[in-house]
PDB file of C-alpha atoms in Angstrom:
ATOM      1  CA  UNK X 250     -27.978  64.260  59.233  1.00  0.00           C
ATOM      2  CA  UNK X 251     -27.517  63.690  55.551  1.00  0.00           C
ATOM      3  CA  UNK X 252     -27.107  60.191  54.847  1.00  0.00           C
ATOM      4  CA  UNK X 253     -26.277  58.329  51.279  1.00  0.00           C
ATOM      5  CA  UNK X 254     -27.688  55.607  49.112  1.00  0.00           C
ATOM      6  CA  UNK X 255     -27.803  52.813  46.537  1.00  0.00           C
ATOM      7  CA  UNK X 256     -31.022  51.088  45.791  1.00  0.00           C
ATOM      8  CA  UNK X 257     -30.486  47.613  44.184  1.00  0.00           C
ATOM      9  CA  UNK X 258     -33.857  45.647  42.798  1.00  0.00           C
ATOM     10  CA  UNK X 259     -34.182  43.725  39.815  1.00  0.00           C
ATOM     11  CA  UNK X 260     -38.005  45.337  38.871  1.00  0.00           C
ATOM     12  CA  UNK X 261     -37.349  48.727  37.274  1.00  0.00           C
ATOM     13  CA  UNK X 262     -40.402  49.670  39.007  1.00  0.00           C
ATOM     14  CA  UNK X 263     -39.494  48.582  41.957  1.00  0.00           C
ATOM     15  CA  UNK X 264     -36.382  50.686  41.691  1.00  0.00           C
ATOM     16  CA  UNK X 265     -38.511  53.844  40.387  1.00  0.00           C
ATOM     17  CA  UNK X 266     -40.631  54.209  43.589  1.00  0.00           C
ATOM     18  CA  UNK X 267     -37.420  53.740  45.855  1.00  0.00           C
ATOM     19  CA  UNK X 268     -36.165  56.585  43.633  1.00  0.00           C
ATOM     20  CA  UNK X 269     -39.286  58.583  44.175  1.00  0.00           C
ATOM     21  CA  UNK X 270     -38.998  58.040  47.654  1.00  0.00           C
ATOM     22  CA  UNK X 271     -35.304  59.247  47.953  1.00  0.00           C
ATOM     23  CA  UNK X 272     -35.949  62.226  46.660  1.00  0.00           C
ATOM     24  CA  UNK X 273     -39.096  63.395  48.032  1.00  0.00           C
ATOM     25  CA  UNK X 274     -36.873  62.446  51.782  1.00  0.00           C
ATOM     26  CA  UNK X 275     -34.782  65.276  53.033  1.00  0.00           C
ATOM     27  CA  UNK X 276     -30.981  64.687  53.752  1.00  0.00           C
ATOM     28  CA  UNK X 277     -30.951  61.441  51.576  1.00  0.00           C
ATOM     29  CA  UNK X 278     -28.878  61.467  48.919  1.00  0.00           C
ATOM     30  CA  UNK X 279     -28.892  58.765  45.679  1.00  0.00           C
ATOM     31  CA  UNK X 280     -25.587  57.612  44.739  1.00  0.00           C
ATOM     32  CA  UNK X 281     -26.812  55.207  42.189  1.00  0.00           C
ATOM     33  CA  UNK X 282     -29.408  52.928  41.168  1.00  0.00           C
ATOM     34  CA  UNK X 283     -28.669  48.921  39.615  1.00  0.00           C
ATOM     35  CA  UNK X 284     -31.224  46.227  38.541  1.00  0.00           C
ATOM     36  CA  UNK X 285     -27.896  44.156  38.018  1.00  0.00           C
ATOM     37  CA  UNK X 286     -26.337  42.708  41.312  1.00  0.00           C
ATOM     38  CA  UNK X 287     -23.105  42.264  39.778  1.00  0.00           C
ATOM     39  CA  UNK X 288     -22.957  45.743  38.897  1.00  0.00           C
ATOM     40  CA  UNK X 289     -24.120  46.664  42.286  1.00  0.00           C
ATOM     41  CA  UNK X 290     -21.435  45.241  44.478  1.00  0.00           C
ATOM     42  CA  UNK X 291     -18.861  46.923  42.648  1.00  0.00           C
ATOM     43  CA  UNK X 292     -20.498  50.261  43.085  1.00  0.00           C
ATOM     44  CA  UNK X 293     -20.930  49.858  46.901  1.00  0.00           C
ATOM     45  CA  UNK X 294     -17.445  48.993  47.040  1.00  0.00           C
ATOM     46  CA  UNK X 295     -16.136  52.245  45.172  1.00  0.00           C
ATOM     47  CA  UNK X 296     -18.489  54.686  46.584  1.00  0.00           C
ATOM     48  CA  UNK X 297     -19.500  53.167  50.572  1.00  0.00           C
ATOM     49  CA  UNK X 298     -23.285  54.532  50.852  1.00  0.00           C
ATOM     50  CA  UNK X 299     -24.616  54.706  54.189  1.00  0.00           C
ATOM     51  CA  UNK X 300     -27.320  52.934  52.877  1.00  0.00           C
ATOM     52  CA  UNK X 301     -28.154  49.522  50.496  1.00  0.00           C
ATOM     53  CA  UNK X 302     -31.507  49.421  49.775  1.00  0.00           C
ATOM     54  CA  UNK X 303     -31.245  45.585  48.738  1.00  0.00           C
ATOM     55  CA  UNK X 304     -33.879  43.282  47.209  1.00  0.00           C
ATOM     56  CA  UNK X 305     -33.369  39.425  47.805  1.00  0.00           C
ATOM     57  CA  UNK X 306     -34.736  37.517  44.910  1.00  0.00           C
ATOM     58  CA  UNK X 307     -32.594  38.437  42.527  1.00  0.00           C
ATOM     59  CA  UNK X 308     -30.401  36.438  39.545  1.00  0.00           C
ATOM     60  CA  UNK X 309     -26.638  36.125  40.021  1.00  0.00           C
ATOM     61  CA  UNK X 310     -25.927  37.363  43.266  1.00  0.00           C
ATOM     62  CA  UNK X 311     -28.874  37.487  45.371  1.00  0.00           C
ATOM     63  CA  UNK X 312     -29.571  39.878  48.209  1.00  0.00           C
ATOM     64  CA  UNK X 313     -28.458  37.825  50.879  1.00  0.00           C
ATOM     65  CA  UNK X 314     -25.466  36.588  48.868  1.00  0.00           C
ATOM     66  CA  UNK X 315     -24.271  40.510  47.891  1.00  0.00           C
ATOM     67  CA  UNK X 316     -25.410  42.047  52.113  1.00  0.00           C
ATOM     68  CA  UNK X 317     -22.276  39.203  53.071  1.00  0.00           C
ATOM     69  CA  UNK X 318     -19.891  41.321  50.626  1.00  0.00           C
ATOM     70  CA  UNK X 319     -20.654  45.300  51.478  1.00  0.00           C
ATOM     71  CA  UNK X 320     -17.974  47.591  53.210  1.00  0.00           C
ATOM     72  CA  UNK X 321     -18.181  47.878  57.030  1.00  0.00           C
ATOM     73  CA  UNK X 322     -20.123  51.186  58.030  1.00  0.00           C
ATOM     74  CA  UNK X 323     -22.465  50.618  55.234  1.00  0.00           C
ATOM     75  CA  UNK X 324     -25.215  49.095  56.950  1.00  0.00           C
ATOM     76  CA  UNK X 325     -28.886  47.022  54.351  1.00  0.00           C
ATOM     77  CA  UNK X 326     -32.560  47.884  54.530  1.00  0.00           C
ATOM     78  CA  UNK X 327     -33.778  45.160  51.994  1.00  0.00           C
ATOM     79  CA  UNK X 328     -36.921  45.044  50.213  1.00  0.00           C
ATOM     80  CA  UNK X 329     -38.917  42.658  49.482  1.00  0.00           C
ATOM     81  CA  UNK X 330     -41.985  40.732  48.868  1.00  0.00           C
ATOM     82  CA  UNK X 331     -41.245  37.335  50.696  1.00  0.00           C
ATOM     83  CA  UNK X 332     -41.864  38.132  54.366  1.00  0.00           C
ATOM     84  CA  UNK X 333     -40.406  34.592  55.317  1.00  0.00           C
ATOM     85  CA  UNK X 334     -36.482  36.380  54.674  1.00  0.00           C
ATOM     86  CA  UNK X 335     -37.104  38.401  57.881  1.00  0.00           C
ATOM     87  CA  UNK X 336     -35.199  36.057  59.855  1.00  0.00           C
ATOM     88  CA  UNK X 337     -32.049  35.562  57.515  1.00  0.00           C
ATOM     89  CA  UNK X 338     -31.951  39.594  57.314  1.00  0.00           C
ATOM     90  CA  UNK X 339     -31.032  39.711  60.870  1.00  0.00           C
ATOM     91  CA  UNK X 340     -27.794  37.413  60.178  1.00  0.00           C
ATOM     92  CA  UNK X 341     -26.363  40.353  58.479  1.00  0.00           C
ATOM     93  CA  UNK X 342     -27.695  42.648  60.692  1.00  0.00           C
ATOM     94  CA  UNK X 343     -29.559  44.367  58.399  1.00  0.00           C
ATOM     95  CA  UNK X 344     -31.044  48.105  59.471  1.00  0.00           C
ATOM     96  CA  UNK X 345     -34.526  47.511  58.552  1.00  0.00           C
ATOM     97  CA  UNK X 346     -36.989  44.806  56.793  1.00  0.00           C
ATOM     98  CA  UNK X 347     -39.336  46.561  54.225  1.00  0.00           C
ATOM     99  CA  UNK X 348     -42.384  44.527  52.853  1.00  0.00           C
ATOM    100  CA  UNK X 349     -43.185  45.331  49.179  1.00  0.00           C
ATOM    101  CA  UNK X 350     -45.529  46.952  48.597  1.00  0.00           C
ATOM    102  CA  UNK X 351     -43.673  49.479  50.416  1.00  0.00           C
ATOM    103  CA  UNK X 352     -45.145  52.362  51.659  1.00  0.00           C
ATOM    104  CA  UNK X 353     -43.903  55.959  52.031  1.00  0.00           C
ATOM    105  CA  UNK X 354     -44.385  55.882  55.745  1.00  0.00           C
ATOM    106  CA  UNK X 355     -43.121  52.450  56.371  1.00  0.00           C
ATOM    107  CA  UNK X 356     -39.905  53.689  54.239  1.00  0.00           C
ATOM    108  CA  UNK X 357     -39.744  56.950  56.497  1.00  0.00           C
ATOM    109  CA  UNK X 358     -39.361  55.053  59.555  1.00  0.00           C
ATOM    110  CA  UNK X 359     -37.046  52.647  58.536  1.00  0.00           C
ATOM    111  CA  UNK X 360     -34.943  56.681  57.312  1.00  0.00           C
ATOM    112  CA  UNK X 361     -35.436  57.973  61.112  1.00  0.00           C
ATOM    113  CA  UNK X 362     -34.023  54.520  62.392  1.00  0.00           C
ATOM    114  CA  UNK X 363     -31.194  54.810  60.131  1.00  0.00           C
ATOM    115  CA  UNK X 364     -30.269  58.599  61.670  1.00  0.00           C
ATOM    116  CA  UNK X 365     -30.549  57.092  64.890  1.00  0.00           C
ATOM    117  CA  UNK X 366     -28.028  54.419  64.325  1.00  0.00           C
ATOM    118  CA  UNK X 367     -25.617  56.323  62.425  1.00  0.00           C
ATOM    119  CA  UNK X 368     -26.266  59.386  64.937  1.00  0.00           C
ATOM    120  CA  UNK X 369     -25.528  56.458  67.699  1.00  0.00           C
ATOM    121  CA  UNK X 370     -22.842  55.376  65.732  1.00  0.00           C
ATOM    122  CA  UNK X 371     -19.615  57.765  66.907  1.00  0.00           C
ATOM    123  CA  UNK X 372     -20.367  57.145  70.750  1.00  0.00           C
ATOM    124  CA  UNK X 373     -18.237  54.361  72.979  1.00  0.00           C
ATOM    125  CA  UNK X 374     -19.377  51.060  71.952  1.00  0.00           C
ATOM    126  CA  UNK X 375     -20.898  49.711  75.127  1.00  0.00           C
ATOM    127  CA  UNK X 376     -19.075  46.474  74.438  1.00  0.00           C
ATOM    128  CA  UNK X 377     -16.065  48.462  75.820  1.00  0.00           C
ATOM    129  CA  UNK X 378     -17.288  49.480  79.064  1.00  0.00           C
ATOM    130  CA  UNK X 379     -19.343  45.718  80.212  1.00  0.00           C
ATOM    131  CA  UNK X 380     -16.241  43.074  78.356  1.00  0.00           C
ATOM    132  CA  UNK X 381     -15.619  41.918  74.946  1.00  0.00           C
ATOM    133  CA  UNK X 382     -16.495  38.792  75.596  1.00  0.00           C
ATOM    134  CA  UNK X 383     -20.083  38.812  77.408  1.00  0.00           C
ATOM    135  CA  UNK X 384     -21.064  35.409  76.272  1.00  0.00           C
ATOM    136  CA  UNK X 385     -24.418  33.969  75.175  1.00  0.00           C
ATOM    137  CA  UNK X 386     -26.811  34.935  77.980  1.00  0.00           C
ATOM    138  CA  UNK X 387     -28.019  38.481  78.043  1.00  0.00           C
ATOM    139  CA  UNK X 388     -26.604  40.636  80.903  1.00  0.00           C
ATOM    140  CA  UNK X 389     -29.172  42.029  83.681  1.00  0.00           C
ATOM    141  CA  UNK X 390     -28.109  45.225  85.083  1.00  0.00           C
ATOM    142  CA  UNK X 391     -30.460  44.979  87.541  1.00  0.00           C
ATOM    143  CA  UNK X 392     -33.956  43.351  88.842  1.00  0.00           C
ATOM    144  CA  UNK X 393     -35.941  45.448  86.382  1.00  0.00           C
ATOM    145  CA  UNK X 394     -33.575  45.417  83.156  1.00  0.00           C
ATOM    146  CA  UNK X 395     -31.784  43.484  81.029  1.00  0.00           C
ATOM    147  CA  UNK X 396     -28.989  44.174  78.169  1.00  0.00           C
ATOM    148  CA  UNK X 397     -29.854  42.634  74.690  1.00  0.00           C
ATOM    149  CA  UNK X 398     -27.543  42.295  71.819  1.00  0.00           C
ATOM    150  CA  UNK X 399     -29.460  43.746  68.935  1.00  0.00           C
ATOM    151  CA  UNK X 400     -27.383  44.781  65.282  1.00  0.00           C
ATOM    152  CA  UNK X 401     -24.070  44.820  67.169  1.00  0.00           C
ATOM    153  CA  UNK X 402     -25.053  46.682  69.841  1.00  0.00           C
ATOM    154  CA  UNK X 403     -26.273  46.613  73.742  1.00  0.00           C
ATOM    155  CA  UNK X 404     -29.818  47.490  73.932  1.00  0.00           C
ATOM    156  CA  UNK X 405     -31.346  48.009  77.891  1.00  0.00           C
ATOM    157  CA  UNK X 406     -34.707  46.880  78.612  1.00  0.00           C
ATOM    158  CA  UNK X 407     -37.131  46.412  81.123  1.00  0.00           C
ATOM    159  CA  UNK X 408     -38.118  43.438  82.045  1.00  0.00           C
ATOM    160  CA  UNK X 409     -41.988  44.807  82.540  1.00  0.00           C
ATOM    161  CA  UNK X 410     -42.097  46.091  78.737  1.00  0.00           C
ATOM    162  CA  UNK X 411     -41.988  42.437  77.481  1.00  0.00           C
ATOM    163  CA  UNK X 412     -44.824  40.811  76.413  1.00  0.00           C
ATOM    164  CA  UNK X 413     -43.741  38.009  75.210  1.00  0.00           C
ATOM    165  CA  UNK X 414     -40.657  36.137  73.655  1.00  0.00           C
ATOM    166  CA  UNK X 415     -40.914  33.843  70.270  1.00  0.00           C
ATOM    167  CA  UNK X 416     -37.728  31.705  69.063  1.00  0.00           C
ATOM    168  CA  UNK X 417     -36.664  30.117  65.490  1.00  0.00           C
ATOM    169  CA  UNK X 418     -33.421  28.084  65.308  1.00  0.00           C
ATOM    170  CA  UNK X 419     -30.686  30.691  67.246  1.00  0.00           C
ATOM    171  CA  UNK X 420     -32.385  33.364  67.236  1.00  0.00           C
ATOM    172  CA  UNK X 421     -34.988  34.763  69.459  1.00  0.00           C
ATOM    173  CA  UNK X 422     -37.434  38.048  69.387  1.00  0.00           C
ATOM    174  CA  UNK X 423     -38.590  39.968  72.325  1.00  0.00           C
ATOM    175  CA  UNK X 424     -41.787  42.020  72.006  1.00  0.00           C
ATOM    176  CA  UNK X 425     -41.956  44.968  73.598  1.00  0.00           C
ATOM    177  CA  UNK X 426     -44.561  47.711  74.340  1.00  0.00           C
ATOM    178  CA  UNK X 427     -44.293  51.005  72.154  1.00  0.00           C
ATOM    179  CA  UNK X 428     -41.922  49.408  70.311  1.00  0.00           C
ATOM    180  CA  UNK X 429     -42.979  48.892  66.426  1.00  0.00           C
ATOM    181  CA  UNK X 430     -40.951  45.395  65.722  1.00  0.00           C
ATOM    182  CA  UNK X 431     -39.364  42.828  67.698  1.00  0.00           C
ATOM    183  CA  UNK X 432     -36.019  43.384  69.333  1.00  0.00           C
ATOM    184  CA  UNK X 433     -33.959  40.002  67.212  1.00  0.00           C
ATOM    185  CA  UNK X 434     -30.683  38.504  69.501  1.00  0.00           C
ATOM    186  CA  UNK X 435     -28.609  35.610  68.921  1.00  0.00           C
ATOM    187  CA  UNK X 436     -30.034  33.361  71.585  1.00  0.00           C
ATOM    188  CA  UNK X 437     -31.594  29.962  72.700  1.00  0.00           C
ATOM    189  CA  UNK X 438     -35.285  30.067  74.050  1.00  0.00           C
ATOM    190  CA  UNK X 439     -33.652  27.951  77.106  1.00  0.00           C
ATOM    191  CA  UNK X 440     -31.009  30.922  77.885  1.00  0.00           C
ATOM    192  CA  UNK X 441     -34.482  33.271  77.764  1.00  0.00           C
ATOM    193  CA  UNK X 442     -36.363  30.882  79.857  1.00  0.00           C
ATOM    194  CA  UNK X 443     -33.575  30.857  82.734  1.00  0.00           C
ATOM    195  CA  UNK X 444     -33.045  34.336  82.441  1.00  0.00           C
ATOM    196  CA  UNK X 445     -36.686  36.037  83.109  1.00  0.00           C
ATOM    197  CA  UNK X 446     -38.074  35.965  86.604  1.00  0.00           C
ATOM    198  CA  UNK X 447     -40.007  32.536  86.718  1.00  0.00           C
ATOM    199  CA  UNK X 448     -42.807  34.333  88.870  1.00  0.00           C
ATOM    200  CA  UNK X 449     -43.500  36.868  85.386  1.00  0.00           C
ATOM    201  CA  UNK X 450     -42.992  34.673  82.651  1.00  0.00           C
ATOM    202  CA  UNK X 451     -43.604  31.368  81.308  1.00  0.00           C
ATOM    203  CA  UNK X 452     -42.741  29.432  78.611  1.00  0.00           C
ATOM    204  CA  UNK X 453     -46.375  28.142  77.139  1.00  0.00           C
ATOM    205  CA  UNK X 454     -44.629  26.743  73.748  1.00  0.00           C
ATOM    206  CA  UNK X 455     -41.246  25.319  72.526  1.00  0.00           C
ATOM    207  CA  UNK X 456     -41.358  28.996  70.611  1.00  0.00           C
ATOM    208  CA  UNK X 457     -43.367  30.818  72.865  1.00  0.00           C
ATOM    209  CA  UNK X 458     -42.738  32.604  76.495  1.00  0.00           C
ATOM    210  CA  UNK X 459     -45.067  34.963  77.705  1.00  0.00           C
ATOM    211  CA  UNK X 460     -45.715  37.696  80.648  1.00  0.00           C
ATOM    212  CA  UNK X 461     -48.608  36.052  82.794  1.00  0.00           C
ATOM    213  CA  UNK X 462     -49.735  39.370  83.894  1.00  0.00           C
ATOM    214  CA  UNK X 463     -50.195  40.975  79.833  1.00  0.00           C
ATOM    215  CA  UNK X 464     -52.923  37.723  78.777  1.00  0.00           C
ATOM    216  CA  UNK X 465     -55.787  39.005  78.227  1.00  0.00           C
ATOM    217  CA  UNK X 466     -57.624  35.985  77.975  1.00  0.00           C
ATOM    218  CA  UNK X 467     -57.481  32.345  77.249  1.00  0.00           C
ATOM    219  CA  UNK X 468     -59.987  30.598  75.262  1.00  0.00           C
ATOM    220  CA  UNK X 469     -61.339  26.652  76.431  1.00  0.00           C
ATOM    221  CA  UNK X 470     -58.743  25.148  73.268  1.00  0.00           C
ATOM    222  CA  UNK X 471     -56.347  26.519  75.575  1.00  0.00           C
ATOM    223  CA  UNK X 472     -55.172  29.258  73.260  1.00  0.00           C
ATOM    224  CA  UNK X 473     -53.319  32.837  74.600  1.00  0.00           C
ATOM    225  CA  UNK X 474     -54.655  35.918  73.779  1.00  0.00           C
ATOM    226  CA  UNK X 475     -51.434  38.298  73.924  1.00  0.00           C
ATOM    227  CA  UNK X 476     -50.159  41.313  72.452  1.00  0.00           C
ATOM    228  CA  UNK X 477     -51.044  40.794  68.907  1.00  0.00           C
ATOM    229  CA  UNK X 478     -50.340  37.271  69.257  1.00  0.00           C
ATOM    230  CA  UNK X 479     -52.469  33.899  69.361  1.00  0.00           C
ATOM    231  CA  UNK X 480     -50.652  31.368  71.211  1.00  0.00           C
ATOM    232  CA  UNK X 481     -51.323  27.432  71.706  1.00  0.00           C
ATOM    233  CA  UNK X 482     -50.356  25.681  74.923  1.00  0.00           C
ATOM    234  CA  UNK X 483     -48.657  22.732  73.939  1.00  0.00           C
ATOM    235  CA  UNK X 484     -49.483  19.675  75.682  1.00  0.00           C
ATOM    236  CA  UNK X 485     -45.624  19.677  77.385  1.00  0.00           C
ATOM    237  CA  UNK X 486     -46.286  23.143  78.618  1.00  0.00           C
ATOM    238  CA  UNK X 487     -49.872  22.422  79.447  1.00  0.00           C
ATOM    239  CA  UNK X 488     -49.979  21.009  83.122  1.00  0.00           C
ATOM    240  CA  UNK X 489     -48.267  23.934  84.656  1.00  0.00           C
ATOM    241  CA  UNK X 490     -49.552  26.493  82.640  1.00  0.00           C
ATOM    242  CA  UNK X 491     -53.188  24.750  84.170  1.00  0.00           C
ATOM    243  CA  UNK X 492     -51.594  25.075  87.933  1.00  0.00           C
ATOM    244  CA  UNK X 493     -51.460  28.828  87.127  1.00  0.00           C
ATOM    245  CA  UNK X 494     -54.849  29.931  85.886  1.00  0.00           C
ATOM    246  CA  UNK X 495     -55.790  27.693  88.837  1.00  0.00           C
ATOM    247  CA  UNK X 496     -53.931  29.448  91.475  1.00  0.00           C
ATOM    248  CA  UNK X 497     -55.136  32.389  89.803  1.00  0.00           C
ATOM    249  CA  UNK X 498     -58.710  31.593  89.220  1.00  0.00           C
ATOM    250  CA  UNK X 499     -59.759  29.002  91.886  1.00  0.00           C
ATOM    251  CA  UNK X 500     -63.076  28.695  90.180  1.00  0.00           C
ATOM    252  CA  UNK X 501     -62.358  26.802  86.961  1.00  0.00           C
TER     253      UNK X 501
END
């Protein structure tokens, strides 16, 4: 699937090793390259890539400011160096989230994710066939899986790949195993918290719910070990988290 491109980045050489990517990348094809925003949106406008590589620090129209003003269809994979933007990229429902200094395999990933959405892209929305109107709270198909709304779209998952769930503001991010990032949804940690089984998971944080059965340990300051994860037990969350390891462990 050949796919098209802009790259947008203030730092020529920022813009250079995108280029160098794009070309070395079969079925990618550069449209145009801009160190001016300005000049950017106007371009995306008249020629709809597939793809906006789009930095975020930028003067004039930064990248958040010019992802609210692209075409429909063509869908961001920003770059940049501030990892604390991850969040506000999934409010545009950006494709990918690439930390400079980007690397030619991190970049080739994000590539094969983009086929796979645009591949995706042509097939009955699944919207259609469960309601328009599904409301806040995921939808579980079953016992063992659960929809999620990720980039506009329905994602199922099981309910025994999740390690554990973190939350900022409206937004939530389920961790998964085999899967390389977070799955991001437009959700309330309370919504989460009713939703999973109560005898799997538990919420250990005001950010935090984890799978009891994927700790691996938990050290005597009462911190989770999990996934790839450290995790406090806040003093709110601490007497029944206790009641667990208790029922669990009868010796400590």
């Amino acid at each position: 699937m050949a796919l098209s491109c802009i790259i947008v980045d203030d730092e020529p050489l920022a813009v250079k090793l995108l280029e160098s990517f794009v070309s070395k990348t079969p079925d990618l094809h550069l449209l145009g390259s801009f160190t001016d925003s300005v000049e950017a949106i106007n371009a995306v406008k008249e020629h709809r890539p597939n793809l906006l590589f789009l930095d975020i620090q930028m003067p004039d129209l930064n990248g958040m400011e010019l992802a609210h003003m692209i075409p429909e269809g063509t869908k961001v994979i920003f770059t940049t160096a501030f990892k604390e933007y991850a969040f506000e990229s999934y409010e545009v429902r950006a494709l990918d989230f690439l930390l400079k200094p980007i690397r030619y395999n991190k970049f080739l990933a994000a590539i094969d994710k983009a086929k796979e959405w645009f591949g995706n892209h042509g097939d009955k929305p699944l919207d259609s066939a469960i309601g328009s109107n599904p409301g806040p709270v995921p939808l579980i198909s079953n016992n063992t899986t659960i929809f999620l709304k990720v980039d506009g779209e329905y994602r199922q998952i099981a309910i025994s790949d999740i390690i554990y769930v973190s939350g900022m503001k409206d937004y939530v991010m389920f961790y998964l195993d085999n899967e390389r990032r977070p799955l991001v949804t437009h959700l309330t940690m309370k919504a989460v918290e009713e939703m999973l089984p109560i005898q799997q998971f538990m919420r250990v944080h005001r950010s935090f719910i984890v799978c009891l059965d994927k700790i691996r340990k938990v050290d005597r300051n009462d911190c989770i070990y999990i996934g790839d994860e450290i995790i406090h037990v806040t003093e709110a969350y601490l007497p029944a988290f206790q009641q667990y390891l208790t029922s669990k462990f009868p010796g400590k």
